[in-house]
Amino acid sequence: MENFTSGSIFFLIGFSDVSEIQVLHAVLFLLIYLVALLGSLLIITLTTKDHQLHTPMYFFLKNLSFLELCLISITVPKSIMNSLMNHSTISLLGCVSQVFFFFLLASTEVGLLTVMSYDLYVAVCHPLRYDIIMGHRACMQMATTSWVSGGLKAILHMASTFSKAMCGLPEIHLFFFDVPQLLSLACSYNIGELVVIGLSLVLDFGCFVFIDISYIYIFSTVLRMPSREGRHKAISTCLPHLLVVTLFLSSGFFAYLHPLPKYPSLLDLLVSVFYTVVPPTMNSLIYSMRNKDMKMALCSVRSLPLPQHFPCLFFFKILFSLHH
């Protein structure tokens, strides 16, 4: 095939060519997407309406929820439509857009997760200085830095990935466009993108180490608490979040450090799900159904007329009742 141009069409192969498996994949992804969508909307709604949640932690959480809502929306809906309609084509412009927004949102998420671990570290280890360290201006600067750094990394990835001509069969054996698959279509060795990937992995690994160190200090402080109930509450709150962060970053490291074959295995497909679909869904559940402040905020709106709120509150009112 000749070099790809602006009018080129790509094919997202996905998980299978069997129609039954495609339908199953669409149903599972739809359920996961609805959970992530409703959870993120719930968090954004409550943190906006409830003034008791206007704290640094929930300011970052609202940013994270909005980010993850966008992140899962640029990959999963397209995959669901492809499976249901058996129509897996996408234009080169759509490919470029998906790569840019994916890196923008994923890179920003790494920054926000790092900032949130620091916020929790200050809250647990330096509670008396919390209001001074985590002031409004500092929070705005941290959030802005996360978004700006994510945007810069996205521009670098997009520019370096598409700076080389691509040729061969226009097939992507994933449910979304990812850089390792696009590198396999390059007509020549793309040293520039490999350098950008290397720098990104170094920065992300630095964030991962920072998060781990923060949680080491947090857990060491929590374990010295005299109250057993307080220790259990703190650990049950922090541990699920740390597991999701670890899953998100470790699966991303594996995907970009592991030599991706032309035809990915089932493991490669599952890894792509772990760092694109699972974290937004799990974080939505952890911060909505397992968070005491969120539960109290939801209780405060249960008796109010439903039209005053987003439709997702109706779903979570029922779910909250069943949970109790």
PDB file of C-alpha atoms in Angstrom:
ATOM      1  CA  MET A   1       0.000   0.000   0.000  1.00  0.00           C
ATOM      2  CA  GLU A   2       1.198   3.546  -0.679  1.00  0.00           C
ATOM      3  CA  ASN A   3       2.016   5.993   2.078  1.00  0.00           C
ATOM      4  CA  PHE A   4      -1.054   7.013   4.061  1.00  0.00           C
ATOM      5  CA  THR A   5      -2.582  10.407   3.271  1.00  0.00           C
ATOM      6  CA  SER A   6      -5.273  12.543   4.894  1.00  0.00           C
ATOM      7  CA  GLY A   7      -7.923  10.515   3.097  1.00  0.00           C
ATOM      8  CA  SER A   8      -6.630   7.143   4.257  1.00  0.00           C
ATOM      9  CA  ILE A   9      -8.875   4.727   6.100  1.00  0.00           C
ATOM     10  CA  PHE A  10      -7.757   2.456   8.975  1.00  0.00           C
ATOM     11  CA  PHE A  11      -9.364  -0.699  10.284  1.00  0.00           C
ATOM     12  CA  LEU A  12      -9.686  -1.359  14.010  1.00  0.00           C
ATOM     13  CA  ILE A  13      -9.667  -5.154  14.207  1.00  0.00           C
ATOM     14  CA  GLY A  14     -10.582  -5.353  17.903  1.00  0.00           C
ATOM     15  CA  PHE A  15     -10.979  -8.612  19.787  1.00  0.00           C
ATOM     16  CA  SER A  16     -12.564 -10.964  17.274  1.00  0.00           C
ATOM     17  CA  ASP A  17     -14.200 -11.303  13.874  1.00  0.00           C
ATOM     18  CA  VAL A  18     -16.871 -13.659  15.258  1.00  0.00           C
ATOM     19  CA  SER A  19     -20.209 -11.843  15.441  1.00  0.00           C
ATOM     20  CA  GLU A  20     -21.253 -13.444  18.755  1.00  0.00           C
ATOM     21  CA  ILE A  21     -18.018 -12.385  20.438  1.00  0.00           C
ATOM     22  CA  GLN A  22     -18.390  -8.904  18.981  1.00  0.00           C
ATOM     23  CA  VAL A  23     -21.850  -8.576  20.515  1.00  0.00           C
ATOM     24  CA  LEU A  24     -20.564  -9.867  23.866  1.00  0.00           C
ATOM     25  CA  HIS A  25     -17.698  -7.394  23.730  1.00  0.00           C
ATOM     26  CA  ALA A  26     -20.132  -4.555  22.951  1.00  0.00           C
ATOM     27  CA  VAL A  27     -22.430  -5.463  25.853  1.00  0.00           C
ATOM     28  CA  LEU A  28     -19.575  -5.756  28.374  1.00  0.00           C
ATOM     29  CA  PHE A  29     -18.001  -2.508  27.245  1.00  0.00           C
ATOM     30  CA  LEU A  30     -21.381  -0.768  27.341  1.00  0.00           C
ATOM     31  CA  LEU A  31     -21.984  -1.858  30.949  1.00  0.00           C
ATOM     32  CA  ILE A  32     -18.485  -0.790  31.976  1.00  0.00           C
ATOM     33  CA  TYR A  33     -18.874   2.541  30.196  1.00  0.00           C
ATOM     34  CA  LEU A  34     -22.218   3.266  31.863  1.00  0.00           C
ATOM     35  CA  VAL A  35     -20.748   2.561  35.314  1.00  0.00           C
ATOM     36  CA  ALA A  36     -17.778   4.840  34.632  1.00  0.00           C
ATOM     37  CA  LEU A  37     -20.010   7.514  33.094  1.00  0.00           C
ATOM     38  CA  LEU A  38     -22.546   7.562  35.913  1.00  0.00           C
ATOM     39  CA  GLY A  39     -19.862   7.366  38.609  1.00  0.00           C
ATOM     40  CA  SER A  40     -17.905  10.272  37.155  1.00  0.00           C
ATOM     41  CA  LEU A  41     -21.039  12.381  36.696  1.00  0.00           C
ATOM     42  CA  LEU A  42     -22.073  11.635  40.271  1.00  0.00           C
ATOM     43  CA  ILE A  43     -18.702  12.753  41.646  1.00  0.00           C
ATOM     44  CA  ILE A  44     -18.663  15.919  39.522  1.00  0.00           C
ATOM     45  CA  THR A  45     -22.246  16.749  40.546  1.00  0.00           C
ATOM     46  CA  LEU A  46     -21.771  16.209  44.275  1.00  0.00           C
ATOM     47  CA  THR A  47     -18.404  17.953  44.511  1.00  0.00           C
ATOM     48  CA  THR A  48     -19.914  20.942  42.703  1.00  0.00           C
ATOM     49  CA  LYS A  49     -23.193  21.200  44.645  1.00  0.00           C
ATOM     50  CA  ASP A  50     -22.099  20.225  48.178  1.00  0.00           C
ATOM     51  CA  HIS A  51     -20.101  23.056  49.771  1.00  0.00           C
ATOM     52  CA  GLN A  52     -18.674  20.670  52.353  1.00  0.00           C
ATOM     53  CA  LEU A  53     -16.828  18.962  49.510  1.00  0.00           C
ATOM     54  CA  HIS A  54     -15.129  22.181  48.377  1.00  0.00           C
ATOM     55  CA  THR A  55     -11.762  21.013  49.694  1.00  0.00           C
ATOM     56  CA  PRO A  56      -8.431  20.392  47.912  1.00  0.00           C
ATOM     57  CA  MET A  57      -8.975  16.625  47.856  1.00  0.00           C
ATOM     58  CA  TYR A  58     -12.347  16.885  46.128  1.00  0.00           C
ATOM     59  CA  PHE A  59     -11.124  19.663  43.846  1.00  0.00           C
ATOM     60  CA  PHE A  60      -8.522  17.241  42.478  1.00  0.00           C
ATOM     61  CA  LEU A  61     -11.068  14.425  42.482  1.00  0.00           C
ATOM     62  CA  LYS A  62     -13.462  16.500  40.344  1.00  0.00           C
ATOM     63  CA  ASN A  63     -10.632  17.141  37.878  1.00  0.00           C
ATOM     64  CA  LEU A  64      -9.790  13.432  37.855  1.00  0.00           C
ATOM     65  CA  SER A  65     -13.409  12.401  37.311  1.00  0.00           C
ATOM     66  CA  PHE A  66     -13.827  14.804  34.398  1.00  0.00           C
ATOM     67  CA  LEU A  67     -10.548  13.597  32.918  1.00  0.00           C
ATOM     68  CA  GLU A  68     -11.450   9.901  33.234  1.00  0.00           C
ATOM     69  CA  LEU A  69     -14.903  10.541  31.793  1.00  0.00           C
ATOM     70  CA  CYS A  70     -13.228  12.019  28.710  1.00  0.00           C
ATOM     71  CA  LEU A  71     -10.535   9.332  28.622  1.00  0.00           C
ATOM     72  CA  ILE A  72     -12.922   6.404  28.495  1.00  0.00           C
ATOM     73  CA  SER A  73     -15.209   8.287  26.070  1.00  0.00           C
ATOM     74  CA  ILE A  74     -12.584   8.608  23.335  1.00  0.00           C
ATOM     75  CA  THR A  75     -12.000   4.843  23.072  1.00  0.00           C
ATOM     76  CA  VAL A  76     -14.929   2.770  24.352  1.00  0.00           C
ATOM     77  CA  PRO A  77     -17.963   4.258  22.490  1.00  0.00           C
ATOM     78  CA  LYS A  78     -16.186   3.917  19.141  1.00  0.00           C
ATOM     79  CA  SER A  79     -15.301   0.309  19.965  1.00  0.00           C
ATOM     80  CA  ILE A  80     -18.922  -0.455  20.941  1.00  0.00           C
ATOM     81  CA  MET A  81     -20.238   1.012  17.691  1.00  0.00           C
ATOM     82  CA  ASN A  82     -17.687  -0.941  15.655  1.00  0.00           C
ATOM     83  CA  SER A  83     -18.747  -4.210  17.294  1.00  0.00           C
ATOM     84  CA  LEU A  84     -22.474  -3.618  16.920  1.00  0.00           C
ATOM     85  CA  MET A  85     -22.372  -2.291  13.360  1.00  0.00           C
ATOM     86  CA  ASN A  86     -19.531  -4.537  12.177  1.00  0.00           C
ATOM     87  CA  HIS A  87     -17.983  -1.386  10.754  1.00  0.00           C
ATOM     88  CA  SER A  88     -14.450  -0.876  12.048  1.00  0.00           C
ATOM     89  CA  THR A  89     -13.111   1.893   9.823  1.00  0.00           C
ATOM     90  CA  ILE A  90     -11.713   5.217  11.006  1.00  0.00           C
ATOM     91  CA  SER A  91     -10.038   8.047   9.112  1.00  0.00           C
ATOM     92  CA  LEU A  92      -6.452   9.185   9.546  1.00  0.00           C
ATOM     93  CA  LEU A  93      -7.745  12.422  11.082  1.00  0.00           C
ATOM     94  CA  GLY A  94      -9.748  10.388  13.581  1.00  0.00           C
ATOM     95  CA  CYS A  95      -6.640   8.369  14.342  1.00  0.00           C
ATOM     96  CA  VAL A  96      -4.578  11.520  14.952  1.00  0.00           C
ATOM     97  CA  SER A  97      -7.305  12.977  17.180  1.00  0.00           C
ATOM     98  CA  GLN A  98      -7.603   9.792  19.226  1.00  0.00           C
ATOM     99  CA  VAL A  99      -3.835   9.583  19.776  1.00  0.00           C
ATOM    100  CA  PHE A 100      -3.619  13.245  20.808  1.00  0.00           C
ATOM    101  CA  PHE A 101      -6.514  13.188  23.273  1.00  0.00           C
ATOM    102  CA  PHE A 102      -5.517   9.811  24.680  1.00  0.00           C
ATOM    103  CA  PHE A 103      -2.027  11.055  25.563  1.00  0.00           C
ATOM    104  CA  LEU A 104      -3.357  14.388  26.793  1.00  0.00           C
ATOM    105  CA  LEU A 105      -5.769  12.722  29.200  1.00  0.00           C
ATOM    106  CA  ALA A 106      -3.593   9.758  30.222  1.00  0.00           C
ATOM    107  CA  SER A 107      -0.546  11.956  30.904  1.00  0.00           C
ATOM    108  CA  THR A 108      -2.646  14.463  32.829  1.00  0.00           C
ATOM    109  CA  GLU A 109      -4.096  11.608  34.892  1.00  0.00           C
ATOM    110  CA  VAL A 110      -0.615  10.531  35.958  1.00  0.00           C
ATOM    111  CA  GLY A 111       0.067  14.084  37.114  1.00  0.00           C
ATOM    112  CA  LEU A 112      -3.235  14.352  38.993  1.00  0.00           C
ATOM    113  CA  LEU A 113      -2.734  10.991  40.700  1.00  0.00           C
ATOM    114  CA  THR A 114       0.692  12.176  41.845  1.00  0.00           C
ATOM    115  CA  VAL A 115      -0.758  15.427  43.178  1.00  0.00           C
ATOM    116  CA  MET A 116      -3.559  13.547  44.958  1.00  0.00           C
ATOM    117  CA  SER A 117      -1.056  11.262  46.681  1.00  0.00           C
ATOM    118  CA  TYR A 118       0.841  14.345  47.873  1.00  0.00           C
ATOM    119  CA  ASP A 119      -2.403  15.906  49.100  1.00  0.00           C
ATOM    120  CA  LEU A 120      -3.191  12.760  51.088  1.00  0.00           C
ATOM    121  CA  TYR A 121       0.367  12.661  52.444  1.00  0.00           C
ATOM    122  CA  VAL A 122       0.071  16.234  53.738  1.00  0.00           C
ATOM    123  CA  ALA A 123      -3.385  15.547  55.215  1.00  0.00           C
ATOM    124  CA  VAL A 124      -2.207  12.443  57.109  1.00  0.00           C
ATOM    125  CA  CYS A 125       1.388  13.285  57.996  1.00  0.00           C
ATOM    126  CA  HIS A 126       1.178  17.084  58.427  1.00  0.00           C
ATOM    127  CA  PRO A 127      -2.453  17.835  59.353  1.00  0.00           C
ATOM    128  CA  LEU A 128      -1.649  21.048  61.246  1.00  0.00           C
ATOM    129  CA  ARG A 129       0.054  22.572  58.198  1.00  0.00           C
ATOM    130  CA  TYR A 130      -2.457  21.254  55.673  1.00  0.00           C
ATOM    131  CA  ASP A 131      -4.346  24.516  55.118  1.00  0.00           C
ATOM    132  CA  ILE A 132      -1.092  26.416  54.590  1.00  0.00           C
ATOM    133  CA  ILE A 133       0.511  23.909  52.209  1.00  0.00           C
ATOM    134  CA  MET A 134      -2.624  23.050  50.234  1.00  0.00           C
ATOM    135  CA  GLY A 135      -4.015  26.528  49.746  1.00  0.00           C
ATOM    136  CA  HIS A 136      -6.286  27.462  46.857  1.00  0.00           C
ATOM    137  CA  ARG A 137      -3.465  28.975  44.823  1.00  0.00           C
ATOM    138  CA  ALA A 138      -1.235  25.929  45.320  1.00  0.00           C
ATOM    139  CA  CYS A 139      -4.042  23.582  44.261  1.00  0.00           C
ATOM    140  CA  MET A 140      -4.722  25.598  41.116  1.00  0.00           C
ATOM    141  CA  GLN A 141      -1.037  25.598  40.227  1.00  0.00           C
ATOM    142  CA  MET A 142      -0.759  21.819  40.724  1.00  0.00           C
ATOM    143  CA  ALA A 143      -3.846  21.092  38.625  1.00  0.00           C
ATOM    144  CA  THR A 144      -2.751  23.510  35.891  1.00  0.00           C
ATOM    145  CA  THR A 145       0.729  21.984  35.811  1.00  0.00           C
ATOM    146  CA  SER A 146      -0.787  18.522  35.372  1.00  0.00           C
ATOM    147  CA  TRP A 147      -2.942  19.634  32.441  1.00  0.00           C
ATOM    148  CA  VAL A 148      -0.179  21.643  30.760  1.00  0.00           C
ATOM    149  CA  SER A 149       2.363  18.833  31.087  1.00  0.00           C
ATOM    150  CA  GLY A 150      -0.188  16.389  29.655  1.00  0.00           C
ATOM    151  CA  GLY A 151      -0.804  18.703  26.714  1.00  0.00           C
ATOM    152  CA  LEU A 152       2.914  19.082  25.979  1.00  0.00           C
ATOM    153  CA  LYS A 153       3.472  15.322  26.082  1.00  0.00           C
ATOM    154  CA  ALA A 154       0.486  14.783  23.773  1.00  0.00           C
ATOM    155  CA  ILE A 155       1.844  17.286  21.241  1.00  0.00           C
ATOM    156  CA  LEU A 156       5.283  15.634  21.312  1.00  0.00           C
ATOM    157  CA  HIS A 157       3.825  12.151  20.845  1.00  0.00           C
ATOM    158  CA  MET A 158       1.518  13.218  18.031  1.00  0.00           C
ATOM    159  CA  ALA A 159       4.239  15.175  16.209  1.00  0.00           C
ATOM    160  CA  SER A 160       6.845  12.424  16.476  1.00  0.00           C
ATOM    161  CA  THR A 161       4.460   9.544  15.701  1.00  0.00           C
ATOM    162  CA  PHE A 162       3.055  11.079  12.521  1.00  0.00           C
ATOM    163  CA  SER A 163       6.293  12.710  11.377  1.00  0.00           C
ATOM    164  CA  LYS A 164       7.264   9.490   9.615  1.00  0.00           C
ATOM    165  CA  ALA A 165       5.434   8.099   6.609  1.00  0.00           C
ATOM    166  CA  MET A 166       3.311   5.020   7.292  1.00  0.00           C
ATOM    167  CA  CYS A 167       2.745   2.226   4.845  1.00  0.00           C
ATOM    168  CA  GLY A 168       1.578  -1.383   4.733  1.00  0.00           C
ATOM    169  CA  LEU A 169      -1.802  -2.822   5.644  1.00  0.00           C
ATOM    170  CA  PRO A 170      -3.829  -0.138   7.503  1.00  0.00           C
ATOM    171  CA  GLU A 171      -4.921  -2.545  10.254  1.00  0.00           C
ATOM    172  CA  ILE A 172      -4.758  -1.855  13.998  1.00  0.00           C
ATOM    173  CA  HIS A 173      -5.223  -5.013  16.060  1.00  0.00           C
ATOM    174  CA  LEU A 174      -6.587  -3.206  19.103  1.00  0.00           C
ATOM    175  CA  PHE A 175      -9.902  -1.562  19.936  1.00  0.00           C
ATOM    176  CA  PHE A 176      -8.296   1.908  19.806  1.00  0.00           C
ATOM    177  CA  PHE A 177      -5.261   3.622  18.274  1.00  0.00           C
ATOM    178  CA  ASP A 178      -2.123   3.248  20.340  1.00  0.00           C
ATOM    179  CA  VAL A 179       1.400   4.360  19.516  1.00  0.00           C
ATOM    180  CA  PRO A 180       3.100   0.907  19.594  1.00  0.00           C
ATOM    181  CA  GLN A 181       0.722  -0.343  16.903  1.00  0.00           C
ATOM    182  CA  LEU A 182       1.231   2.799  14.818  1.00  0.00           C
ATOM    183  CA  LEU A 183       5.010   2.426  15.074  1.00  0.00           C
ATOM    184  CA  SER A 184       4.685  -0.997  13.463  1.00  0.00           C
ATOM    185  CA  LEU A 185       3.153   0.728  10.408  1.00  0.00           C
ATOM    186  CA  ALA A 186       6.020   3.204   9.977  1.00  0.00           C
ATOM    187  CA  CYS A 187       7.920   2.865   6.714  1.00  0.00           C
ATOM    188  CA  SER A 188      11.202   3.535   8.545  1.00  0.00           C
ATOM    189  CA  TYR A 189      12.509   3.356  12.087  1.00  0.00           C
ATOM    190  CA  ASN A 190      10.970   6.184  14.143  1.00  0.00           C
ATOM    191  CA  ILE A 191      13.793   7.132  16.494  1.00  0.00           C
ATOM    192  CA  GLY A 192      12.099  10.406  17.476  1.00  0.00           C
ATOM    193  CA  GLU A 193       8.996   8.702  18.860  1.00  0.00           C
ATOM    194  CA  LEU A 194      11.098   6.115  20.703  1.00  0.00           C
ATOM    195  CA  VAL A 195      12.975   8.973  22.407  1.00  0.00           C
ATOM    196  CA  VAL A 196       9.680  10.654  23.352  1.00  0.00           C
ATOM    197  CA  ILE A 197       8.315   7.350  24.703  1.00  0.00           C
ATOM    198  CA  GLY A 198      11.511   6.857  26.707  1.00  0.00           C
ATOM    199  CA  LEU A 199      11.302  10.325  28.259  1.00  0.00           C
ATOM    200  CA  SER A 200       7.599   9.837  29.038  1.00  0.00           C
ATOM    201  CA  LEU A 201       8.256   6.498  30.714  1.00  0.00           C
ATOM    202  CA  VAL A 202      11.041   8.020  32.820  1.00  0.00           C
ATOM    203  CA  LEU A 203       8.743  10.846  33.962  1.00  0.00           C
ATOM    204  CA  ASP A 204       5.859   8.455  34.627  1.00  0.00           C
ATOM    205  CA  PHE A 205       8.137   6.114  36.557  1.00  0.00           C
ATOM    206  CA  GLY A 206       9.310   9.090  38.631  1.00  0.00           C
ATOM    207  CA  CYS A 207       5.663   9.872  39.421  1.00  0.00           C
ATOM    208  CA  PHE A 208       5.076   6.221  40.317  1.00  0.00           C
ATOM    209  CA  VAL A 209       8.032   6.255  42.733  1.00  0.00           C
ATOM    210  CA  PHE A 210       6.787   9.514  44.268  1.00  0.00           C
ATOM    211  CA  ILE A 211       3.313   8.005  44.762  1.00  0.00           C
ATOM    212  CA  ASP A 212       4.780   4.891  46.369  1.00  0.00           C
ATOM    213  CA  ILE A 213       6.976   6.940  48.719  1.00  0.00           C
ATOM    214  CA  SER A 214       3.974   9.074  49.680  1.00  0.00           C
ATOM    215  CA  TYR A 215       1.948   5.986  50.532  1.00  0.00           C
ATOM    216  CA  ILE A 216       4.835   4.484  52.504  1.00  0.00           C
ATOM    217  CA  TYR A 217       4.816   7.573  54.735  1.00  0.00           C
ATOM    218  CA  ILE A 218       1.021   7.523  54.867  1.00  0.00           C
ATOM    219  CA  PHE A 219       0.806   3.879  55.918  1.00  0.00           C
ATOM    220  CA  SER A 220       3.632   4.259  58.441  1.00  0.00           C
ATOM    221  CA  THR A 221       1.734   7.148  60.037  1.00  0.00           C
ATOM    222  CA  VAL A 222      -1.580   5.298  59.920  1.00  0.00           C
ATOM    223  CA  LEU A 223      -0.122   2.202  61.571  1.00  0.00           C
ATOM    224  CA  ARG A 224       0.966   4.333  64.536  1.00  0.00           C
ATOM    225  CA  MET A 225      -2.598   5.496  65.149  1.00  0.00           C
ATOM    226  CA  PRO A 226      -3.853   4.380  68.582  1.00  0.00           C
ATOM    227  CA  SER A 227      -7.361   3.626  67.320  1.00  0.00           C
ATOM    228  CA  ARG A 228      -7.754   0.280  65.583  1.00  0.00           C
ATOM    229  CA  GLU A 229     -10.941   1.476  63.897  1.00  0.00           C
ATOM    230  CA  GLY A 230      -9.113   4.566  62.611  1.00  0.00           C
ATOM    231  CA  ARG A 231      -6.302   2.437  61.188  1.00  0.00           C
ATOM    232  CA  HIS A 232      -8.734   0.105  59.450  1.00  0.00           C
ATOM    233  CA  LYS A 233     -10.717   3.019  58.005  1.00  0.00           C
ATOM    234  CA  ALA A 234      -7.615   4.769  56.669  1.00  0.00           C
ATOM    235  CA  ILE A 235      -6.152   1.620  55.137  1.00  0.00           C
ATOM    236  CA  SER A 236      -9.460   0.570  53.546  1.00  0.00           C
ATOM    237  CA  THR A 237      -9.674   4.044  51.986  1.00  0.00           C
ATOM    238  CA  CYS A 238      -6.092   4.262  50.700  1.00  0.00           C
ATOM    239  CA  LEU A 239      -5.408   0.681  49.626  1.00  0.00           C
ATOM    240  CA  PRO A 240      -8.022   0.373  46.814  1.00  0.00           C
ATOM    241  CA  HIS A 241      -6.848   3.669  45.312  1.00  0.00           C
ATOM    242  CA  LEU A 242      -3.219   2.569  45.457  1.00  0.00           C
ATOM    243  CA  LEU A 243      -4.093  -0.722  43.750  1.00  0.00           C
ATOM    244  CA  VAL A 244      -5.873   1.081  40.898  1.00  0.00           C
ATOM    245  CA  VAL A 245      -2.955   3.496  40.474  1.00  0.00           C
ATOM    246  CA  THR A 246      -0.521   0.575  40.395  1.00  0.00           C
ATOM    247  CA  LEU A 247      -2.655  -1.288  37.855  1.00  0.00           C
ATOM    248  CA  PHE A 248      -2.943   1.789  35.623  1.00  0.00           C
ATOM    249  CA  LEU A 249       0.776   2.612  35.601  1.00  0.00           C
ATOM    250  CA  SER A 250       2.171  -0.937  35.563  1.00  0.00           C
ATOM    251  CA  SER A 251      -0.061  -2.009  32.655  1.00  0.00           C
ATOM    252  CA  GLY A 252       0.934   1.150  30.776  1.00  0.00           C
ATOM    253  CA  PHE A 253       4.627   0.417  31.384  1.00  0.00           C
ATOM    254  CA  PHE A 254       4.141  -3.144  30.162  1.00  0.00           C
ATOM    255  CA  ALA A 255       2.337  -2.010  27.005  1.00  0.00           C
ATOM    256  CA  TYR A 256       5.092   0.416  26.011  1.00  0.00           C
ATOM    257  CA  LEU A 257       8.129  -1.577  27.133  1.00  0.00           C
ATOM    258  CA  HIS A 258       6.891  -4.924  25.834  1.00  0.00           C
ATOM    259  CA  PRO A 259       7.737  -5.433  22.136  1.00  0.00           C
ATOM    260  CA  LEU A 260       4.320  -5.481  20.494  1.00  0.00           C
ATOM    261  CA  PRO A 261       4.004  -8.042  17.689  1.00  0.00           C
ATOM    262  CA  LYS A 262       2.168  -7.270  14.487  1.00  0.00           C
ATOM    263  CA  TYR A 263      -0.712  -9.442  15.688  1.00  0.00           C
ATOM    264  CA  PRO A 264      -1.131  -8.895  19.453  1.00  0.00           C
ATOM    265  CA  SER A 265      -2.004 -11.805  21.697  1.00  0.00           C
ATOM    266  CA  LEU A 266      -4.971 -11.949  24.054  1.00  0.00           C
ATOM    267  CA  LEU A 267      -2.669 -10.762  26.857  1.00  0.00           C
ATOM    268  CA  ASP A 268      -1.756  -7.637  24.878  1.00  0.00           C
ATOM    269  CA  LEU A 269      -5.444  -6.893  24.320  1.00  0.00           C
ATOM    270  CA  LEU A 270      -6.228  -7.364  28.013  1.00  0.00           C
ATOM    271  CA  VAL A 271      -3.350  -5.093  29.033  1.00  0.00           C
ATOM    272  CA  SER A 272      -4.740  -2.357  26.789  1.00  0.00           C
ATOM    273  CA  VAL A 273      -8.061  -2.702  28.646  1.00  0.00           C
ATOM    274  CA  PHE A 274      -6.319  -2.469  32.031  1.00  0.00           C
ATOM    275  CA  TYR A 275      -4.860   0.985  31.393  1.00  0.00           C
ATOM    276  CA  THR A 276      -7.714   2.466  29.351  1.00  0.00           C
ATOM    277  CA  VAL A 277     -10.988   1.055  30.684  1.00  0.00           C
ATOM    278  CA  VAL A 278     -10.493  -0.413  34.172  1.00  0.00           C
ATOM    279  CA  PRO A 279      -9.029   2.613  36.065  1.00  0.00           C
ATOM    280  CA  PRO A 280     -11.849   5.061  35.166  1.00  0.00           C
ATOM    281  CA  THR A 281     -14.445   2.480  36.173  1.00  0.00           C
ATOM    282  CA  MET A 282     -12.757   1.427  39.414  1.00  0.00           C
ATOM    283  CA  ASN A 283     -11.987   4.984  40.519  1.00  0.00           C
ATOM    284  CA  SER A 284     -15.623   5.935  39.975  1.00  0.00           C
ATOM    285  CA  LEU A 285     -16.755   3.119  42.263  1.00  0.00           C
ATOM    286  CA  ILE A 286     -14.049   3.689  44.880  1.00  0.00           C
ATOM    287  CA  TYR A 287     -14.638   7.413  45.218  1.00  0.00           C
ATOM    288  CA  SER A 288     -18.431   7.242  45.068  1.00  0.00           C
ATOM    289  CA  MET A 289     -19.644   4.081  46.817  1.00  0.00           C
ATOM    290  CA  ARG A 290     -16.703   3.581  49.209  1.00  0.00           C
ATOM    291  CA  ASN A 291     -16.246   7.221  50.224  1.00  0.00           C
ATOM    292  CA  LYS A 292     -17.968   8.338  53.421  1.00  0.00           C
ATOM    293  CA  ASP A 293     -18.171  12.009  52.437  1.00  0.00           C
ATOM    294  CA  MET A 294     -19.710  11.086  49.102  1.00  0.00           C
ATOM    295  CA  LYS A 295     -22.288   8.889  50.815  1.00  0.00           C
ATOM    296  CA  MET A 296     -23.231  11.714  53.191  1.00  0.00           C
ATOM    297  CA  ALA A 297     -23.493  14.168  50.297  1.00  0.00           C
ATOM    298  CA  LEU A 298     -25.687  11.708  48.408  1.00  0.00           C
ATOM    299  CA  CYS A 299     -27.891  11.266  51.471  1.00  0.00           C
ATOM    300  CA  SER A 300     -28.419  15.022  51.599  1.00  0.00           C
ATOM    301  CA  VAL A 301     -29.901  15.052  48.080  1.00  0.00           C
ATOM    302  CA  ARG A 302     -32.024  11.905  48.412  1.00  0.00           C
ATOM    303  CA  SER A 303     -34.988  13.859  49.754  1.00  0.00           C
ATOM    304  CA  LEU A 304     -34.710  16.677  47.198  1.00  0.00           C
ATOM    305  CA  PRO A 305     -36.722  16.741  43.937  1.00  0.00           C
ATOM    306  CA  LEU A 306     -34.919  14.775  41.249  1.00  0.00           C
ATOM    307  CA  PRO A 307     -35.238  17.348  38.401  1.00  0.00           C
ATOM    308  CA  GLN A 308     -32.887  19.668  40.292  1.00  0.00           C
ATOM    309  CA  HIS A 309     -30.007  17.250  39.686  1.00  0.00           C
ATOM    310  CA  PHE A 310     -28.403  15.234  36.944  1.00  0.00           C
ATOM    311  CA  PRO A 311     -30.327  12.113  35.875  1.00  0.00           C
ATOM    312  CA  CYS A 312     -27.469   9.904  37.100  1.00  0.00           C
ATOM    313  CA  LEU A 313     -28.456  10.684  40.714  1.00  0.00           C
ATOM    314  CA  PHE A 314     -31.603   8.583  40.324  1.00  0.00           C
ATOM    315  CA  PHE A 315     -29.503   5.532  39.485  1.00  0.00           C
ATOM    316  CA  PHE A 316     -27.163   6.106  42.396  1.00  0.00           C
ATOM    317  CA  LYS A 317     -29.965   6.754  44.842  1.00  0.00           C
ATOM    318  CA  ILE A 318     -31.250   3.250  44.104  1.00  0.00           C
ATOM    319  CA  LEU A 319     -27.750   1.767  44.165  1.00  0.00           C
ATOM    320  CA  PHE A 320     -26.958   3.527  47.423  1.00  0.00           C
ATOM    321  CA  SER A 321     -30.121   2.140  49.020  1.00  0.00           C
ATOM    322  CA  LEU A 322     -29.264  -1.386  47.907  1.00  0.00           C
ATOM    323  CA  HIS A 323     -25.707  -0.958  49.172  1.00  0.00           C
ATOM    324  CA  HIS A 324     -27.098  -0.308  52.629  1.00  0.00           C
TER     325      HIS A 324
END
